mmCIF file of C-alpha atoms in Angstrom:
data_model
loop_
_atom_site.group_PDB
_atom_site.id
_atom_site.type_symbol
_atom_site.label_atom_id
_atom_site.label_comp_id
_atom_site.label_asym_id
_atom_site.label_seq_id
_atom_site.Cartn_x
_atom_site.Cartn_y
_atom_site.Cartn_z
ATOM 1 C CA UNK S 490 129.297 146.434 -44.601
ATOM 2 C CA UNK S 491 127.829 149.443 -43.269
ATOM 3 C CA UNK S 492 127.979 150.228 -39.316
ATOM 4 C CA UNK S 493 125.064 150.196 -37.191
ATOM 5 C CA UNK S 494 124.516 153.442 -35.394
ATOM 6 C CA UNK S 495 121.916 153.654 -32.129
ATOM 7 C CA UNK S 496 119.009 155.530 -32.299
ATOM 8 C CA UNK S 497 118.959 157.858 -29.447
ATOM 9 C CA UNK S 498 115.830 156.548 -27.859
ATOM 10 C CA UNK S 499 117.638 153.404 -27.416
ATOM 11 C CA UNK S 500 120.645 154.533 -25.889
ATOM 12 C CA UNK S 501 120.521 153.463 -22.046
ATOM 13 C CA UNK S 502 123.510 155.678 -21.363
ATOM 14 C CA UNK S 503 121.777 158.772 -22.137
ATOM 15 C CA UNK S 504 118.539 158.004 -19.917
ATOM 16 C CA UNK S 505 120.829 156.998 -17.356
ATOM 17 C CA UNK S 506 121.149 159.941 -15.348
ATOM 18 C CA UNK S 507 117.377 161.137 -15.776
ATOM 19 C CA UNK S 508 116.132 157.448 -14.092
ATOM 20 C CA UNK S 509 118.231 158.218 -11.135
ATOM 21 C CA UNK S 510 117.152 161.637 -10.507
ATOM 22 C CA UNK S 511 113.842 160.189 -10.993
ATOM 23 C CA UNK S 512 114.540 157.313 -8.830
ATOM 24 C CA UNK S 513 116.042 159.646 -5.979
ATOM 25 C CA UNK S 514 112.934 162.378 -5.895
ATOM 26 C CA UNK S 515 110.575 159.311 -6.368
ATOM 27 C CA UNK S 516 112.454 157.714 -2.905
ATOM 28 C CA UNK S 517 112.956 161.350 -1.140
ATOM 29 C CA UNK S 518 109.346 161.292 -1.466
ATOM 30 C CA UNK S 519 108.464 157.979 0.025
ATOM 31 C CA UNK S 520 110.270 158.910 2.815
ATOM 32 C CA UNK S 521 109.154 161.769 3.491
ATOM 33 C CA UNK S 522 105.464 160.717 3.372
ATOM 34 C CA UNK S 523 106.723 157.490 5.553
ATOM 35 C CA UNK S 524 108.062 159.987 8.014
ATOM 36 C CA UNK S 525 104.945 161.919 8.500
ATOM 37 C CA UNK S 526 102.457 158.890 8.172
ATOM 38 C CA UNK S 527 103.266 158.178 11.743
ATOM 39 C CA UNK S 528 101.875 160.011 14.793
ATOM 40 C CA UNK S 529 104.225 161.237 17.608
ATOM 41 C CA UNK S 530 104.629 159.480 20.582
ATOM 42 C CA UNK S 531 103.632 161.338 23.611
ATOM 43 C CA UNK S 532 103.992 159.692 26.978
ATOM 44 C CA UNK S 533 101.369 160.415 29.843
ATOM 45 C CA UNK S 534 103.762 158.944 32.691
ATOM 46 C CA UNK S 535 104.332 161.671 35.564
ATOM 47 C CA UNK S 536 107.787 160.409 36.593
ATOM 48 C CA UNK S 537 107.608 160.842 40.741
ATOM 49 C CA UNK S 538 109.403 163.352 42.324
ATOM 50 C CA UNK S 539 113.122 163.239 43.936
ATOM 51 C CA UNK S 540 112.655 162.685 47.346
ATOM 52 C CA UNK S 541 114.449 165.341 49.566
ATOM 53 C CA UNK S 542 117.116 163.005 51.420
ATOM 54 C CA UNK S 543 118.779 164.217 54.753
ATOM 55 C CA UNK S 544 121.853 162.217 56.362
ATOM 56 C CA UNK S 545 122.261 162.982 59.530
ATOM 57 C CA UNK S 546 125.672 162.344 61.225
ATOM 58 C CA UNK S 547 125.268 160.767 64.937
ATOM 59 C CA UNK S 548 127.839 160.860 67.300
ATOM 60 C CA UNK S 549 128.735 157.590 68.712
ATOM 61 C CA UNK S 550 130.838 157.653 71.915
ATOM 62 C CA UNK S 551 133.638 155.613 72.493
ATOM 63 C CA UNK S 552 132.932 152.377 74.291
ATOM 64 C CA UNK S 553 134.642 151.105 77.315
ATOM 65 C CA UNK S 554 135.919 147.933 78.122
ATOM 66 C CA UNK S 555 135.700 146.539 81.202
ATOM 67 C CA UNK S 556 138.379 144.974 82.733
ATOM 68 C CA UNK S 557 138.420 141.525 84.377
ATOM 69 C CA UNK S 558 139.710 142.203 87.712
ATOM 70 C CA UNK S 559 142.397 139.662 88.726
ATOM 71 C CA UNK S 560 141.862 136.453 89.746
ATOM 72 C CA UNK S 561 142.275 135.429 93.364
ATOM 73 C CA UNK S 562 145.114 134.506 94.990
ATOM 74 C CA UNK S 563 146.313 130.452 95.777
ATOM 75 C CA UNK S 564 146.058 129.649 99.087
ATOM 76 C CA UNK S 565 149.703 128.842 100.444
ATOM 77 C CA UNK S 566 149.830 125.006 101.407
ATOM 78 C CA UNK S 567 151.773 124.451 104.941
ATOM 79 C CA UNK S 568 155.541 122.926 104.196
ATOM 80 C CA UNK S 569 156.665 120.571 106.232
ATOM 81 C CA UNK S 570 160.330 122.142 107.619
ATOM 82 C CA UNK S 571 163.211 119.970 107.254
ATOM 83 C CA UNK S 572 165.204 121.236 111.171
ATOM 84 C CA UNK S 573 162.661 121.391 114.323
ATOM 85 C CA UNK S 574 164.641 124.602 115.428
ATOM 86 C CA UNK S 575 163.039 126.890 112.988
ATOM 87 C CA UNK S 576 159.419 125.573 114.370
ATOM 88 C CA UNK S 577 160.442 127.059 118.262
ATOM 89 C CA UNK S 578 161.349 130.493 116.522
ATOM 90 C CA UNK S 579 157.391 130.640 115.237
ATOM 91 C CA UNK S 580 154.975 132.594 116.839
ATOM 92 C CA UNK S 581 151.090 132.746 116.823
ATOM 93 C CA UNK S 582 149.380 135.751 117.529
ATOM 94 C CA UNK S 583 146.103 135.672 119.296
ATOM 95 C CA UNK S 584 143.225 136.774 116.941
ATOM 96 C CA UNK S 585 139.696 138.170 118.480
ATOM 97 C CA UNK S 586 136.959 137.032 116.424
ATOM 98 C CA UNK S 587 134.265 138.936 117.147
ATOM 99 C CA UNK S 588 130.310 137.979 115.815
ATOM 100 C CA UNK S 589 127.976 140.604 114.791
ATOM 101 C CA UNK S 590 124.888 140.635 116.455
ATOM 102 C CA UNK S 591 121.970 138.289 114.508
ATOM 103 C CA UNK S 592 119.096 141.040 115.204
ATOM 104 C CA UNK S 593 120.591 143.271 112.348
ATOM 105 C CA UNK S 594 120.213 140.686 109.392
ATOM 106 C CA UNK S 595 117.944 141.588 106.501
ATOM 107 C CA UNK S 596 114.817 139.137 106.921
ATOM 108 C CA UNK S 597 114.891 136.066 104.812
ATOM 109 C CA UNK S 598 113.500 136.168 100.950
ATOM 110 C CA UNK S 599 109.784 135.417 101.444
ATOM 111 C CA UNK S 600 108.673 132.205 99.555
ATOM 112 C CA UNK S 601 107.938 131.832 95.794
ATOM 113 C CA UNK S 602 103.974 131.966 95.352
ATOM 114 C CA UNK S 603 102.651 128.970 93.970
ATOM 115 C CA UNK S 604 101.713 128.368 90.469
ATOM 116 C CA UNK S 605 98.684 128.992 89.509
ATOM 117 C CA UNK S 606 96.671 127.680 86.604
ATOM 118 C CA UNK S 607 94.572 128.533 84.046
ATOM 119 C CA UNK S 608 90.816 126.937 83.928
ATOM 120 C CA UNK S 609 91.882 125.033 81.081
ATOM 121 C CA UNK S 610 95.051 123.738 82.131
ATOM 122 C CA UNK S 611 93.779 121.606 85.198
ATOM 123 C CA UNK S 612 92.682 118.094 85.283
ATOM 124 C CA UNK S 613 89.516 118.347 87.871
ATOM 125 C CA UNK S 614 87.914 121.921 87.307
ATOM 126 C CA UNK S 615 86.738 123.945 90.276
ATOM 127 C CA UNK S 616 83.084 123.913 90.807
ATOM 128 C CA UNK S 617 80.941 127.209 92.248
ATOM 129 C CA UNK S 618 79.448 126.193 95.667
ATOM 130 C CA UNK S 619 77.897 129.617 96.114
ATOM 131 C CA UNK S 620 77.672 132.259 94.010
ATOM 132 C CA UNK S 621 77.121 135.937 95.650
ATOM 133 C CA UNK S 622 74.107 137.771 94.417
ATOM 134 C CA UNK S 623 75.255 141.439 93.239
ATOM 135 C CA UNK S 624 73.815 144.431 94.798
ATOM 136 C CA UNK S 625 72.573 146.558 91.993
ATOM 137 C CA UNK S 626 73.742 149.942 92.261
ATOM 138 C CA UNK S 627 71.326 152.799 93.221
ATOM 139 C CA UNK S 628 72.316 155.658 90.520
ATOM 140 C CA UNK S 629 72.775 153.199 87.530
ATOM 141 C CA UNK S 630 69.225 151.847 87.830
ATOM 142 C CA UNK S 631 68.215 155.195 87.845
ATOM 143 C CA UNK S 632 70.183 156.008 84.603
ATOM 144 C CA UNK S 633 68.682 152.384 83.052
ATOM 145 C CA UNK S 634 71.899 150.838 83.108
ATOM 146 C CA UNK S 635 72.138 147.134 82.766
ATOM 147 C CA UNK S 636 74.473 144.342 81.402
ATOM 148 C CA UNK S 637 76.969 141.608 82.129
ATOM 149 C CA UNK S 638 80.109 142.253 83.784
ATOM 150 C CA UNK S 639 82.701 139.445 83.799
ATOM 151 C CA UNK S 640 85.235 139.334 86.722
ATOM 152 C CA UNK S 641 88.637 137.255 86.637
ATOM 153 C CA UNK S 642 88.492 135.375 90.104
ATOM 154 C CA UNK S 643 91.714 133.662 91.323
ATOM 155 C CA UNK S 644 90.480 130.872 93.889
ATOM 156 C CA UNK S 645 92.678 129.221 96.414
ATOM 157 C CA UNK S 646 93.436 125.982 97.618
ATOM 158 C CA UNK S 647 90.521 126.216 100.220
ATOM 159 C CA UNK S 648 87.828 127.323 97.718
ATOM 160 C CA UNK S 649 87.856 130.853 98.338
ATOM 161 C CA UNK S 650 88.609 133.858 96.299
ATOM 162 C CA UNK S 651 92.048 135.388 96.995
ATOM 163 C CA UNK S 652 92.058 137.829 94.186
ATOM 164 C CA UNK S 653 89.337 139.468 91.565
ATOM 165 C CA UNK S 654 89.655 141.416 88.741
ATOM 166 C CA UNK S 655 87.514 143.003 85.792
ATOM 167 C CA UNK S 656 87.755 141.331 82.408
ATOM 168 C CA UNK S 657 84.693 143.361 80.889
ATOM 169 C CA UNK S 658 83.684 146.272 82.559
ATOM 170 C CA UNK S 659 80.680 148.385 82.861
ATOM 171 C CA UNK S 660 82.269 151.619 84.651
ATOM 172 C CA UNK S 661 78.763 152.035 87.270
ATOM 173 C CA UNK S 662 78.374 148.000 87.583
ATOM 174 C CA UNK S 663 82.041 146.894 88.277
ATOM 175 C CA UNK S 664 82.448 147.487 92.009
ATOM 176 C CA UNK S 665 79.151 145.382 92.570
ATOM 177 C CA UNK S 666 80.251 142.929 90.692
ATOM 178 C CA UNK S 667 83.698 142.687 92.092
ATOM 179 C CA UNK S 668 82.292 142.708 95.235
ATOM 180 C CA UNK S 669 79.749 139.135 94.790
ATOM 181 C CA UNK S 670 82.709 137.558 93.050
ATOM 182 C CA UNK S 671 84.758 138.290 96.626
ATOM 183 C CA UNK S 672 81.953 136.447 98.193
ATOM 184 C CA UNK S 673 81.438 133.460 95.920
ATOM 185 C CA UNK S 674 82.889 129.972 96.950
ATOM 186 C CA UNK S 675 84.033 127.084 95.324
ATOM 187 C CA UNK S 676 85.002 123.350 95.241
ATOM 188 C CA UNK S 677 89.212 123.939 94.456
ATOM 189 C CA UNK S 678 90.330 122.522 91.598
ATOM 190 C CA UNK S 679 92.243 119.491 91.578
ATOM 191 C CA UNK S 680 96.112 118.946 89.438
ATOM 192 C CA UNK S 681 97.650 115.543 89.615
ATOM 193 C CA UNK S 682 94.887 114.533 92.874
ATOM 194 C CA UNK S 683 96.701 117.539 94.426
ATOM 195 C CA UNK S 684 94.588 120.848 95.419
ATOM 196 C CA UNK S 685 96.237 124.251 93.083
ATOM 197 C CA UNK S 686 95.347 127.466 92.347
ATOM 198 C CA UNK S 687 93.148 128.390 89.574
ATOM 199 C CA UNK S 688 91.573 131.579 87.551
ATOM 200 C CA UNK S 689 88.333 131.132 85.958
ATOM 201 C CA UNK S 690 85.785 133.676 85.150
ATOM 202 C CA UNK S 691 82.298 134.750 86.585
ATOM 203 C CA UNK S 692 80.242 136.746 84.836
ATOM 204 C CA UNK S 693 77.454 138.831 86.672
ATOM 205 C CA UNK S 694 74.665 139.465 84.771
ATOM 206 C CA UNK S 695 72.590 143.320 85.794
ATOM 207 C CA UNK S 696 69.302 143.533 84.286
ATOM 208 C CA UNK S 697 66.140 145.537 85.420
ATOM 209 C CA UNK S 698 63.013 144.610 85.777
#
């Protein structure tokens, strides 16, 4: 029986080592196509800059505790002695007590001032008996000037103003203004059946003709 030889076209051994080179370039090249198939990543975010930190060191002084001063002293209570003799050996001095003169004494606090109330805040409101005209100003009708000015009145217990102030102002109209609300009267407004103090405003209207 004769042996069978290979033919070298069929021998796997021998192409062995030309498929992997082949395989190796054929991969090297994938790769290297892979690599460059893909654009480069460029980022457009402008990181901010490092701020410019300063500590400053601050001196703090020491603080100081106050100390409690010490409490009073207990009265002594009287003992009632146990031999009468030692009572005869006790003596009482004679002590002048002497009054200071009352002209001297700070005056008395004056009195709180009484609430007073907002408009809103009262149960009977106060209603105007007479309301002032306002003198209009010489120099601002010449310079055309007109308008409303509104003036914070307090009113008393008696109907009449005590107190007025501007809540919205024309500078060459306020004084006239302030000066009719002074004049004004009212019925007082009533808290409880019981006469208080109120603010309300007034407003003054200046207008030319």
């Amino acid at each position: 029986m004769k042996a069978m030889k290979k033919l070298p076209e069929a021998d796997l051994k021998l192409k062995y080592y030309k498929v992997l080179e082949a395989s190796m370039a054929i991969a090297l090249l994938l790769m290297i196509g892979i690599f460059y198939s893909f654009k480069t990543f460029e980022s457009k975010v402008e990181l901010p800059e490092r701020p410019n930190i300063v500590i400053e060191t601050i001196e703090i002084p020491q603080t100081q505790q106050i100390q409690k001063p010490p409490p009073p002293a207990k009265p002594s209570i009287p003992v009632e002695a146990e031999d009468d003799e030692l009572l005869d050996d006790v003596t009482i001095e004679d002590t002048e007590v002497t009054l200071e003169p009352t002209d001297n004494l700070p005056p008395p606090p004056p009195p709180e001032d009484e609430e007073i109330y907002e408009f809103f805040a009262v149960s009977e409101k106060p209603e105007i008996i007479h309301k002032e005209k306002p003198v209009y100003p010489e120099l601002a009708r010449k310079a055309g000037i007109e308008g409303i000015v509104v003036v914070t009145v307090t009113i008393g217990k008696d109907g009449k103003v005590e107190d007025a102030k501007i809540f919205k102002s024309i500078p060459m109209l306020d004084e006239a203004a302030l000066a009719a609300a002074r004049k004004c009267i009212f019925k007082p407004a009533k808290q409880r059946d019981k006469f208080v103090r109120v603010k309300m405003n007034i407003p003054f209207r200046f207008k030319l003709k």
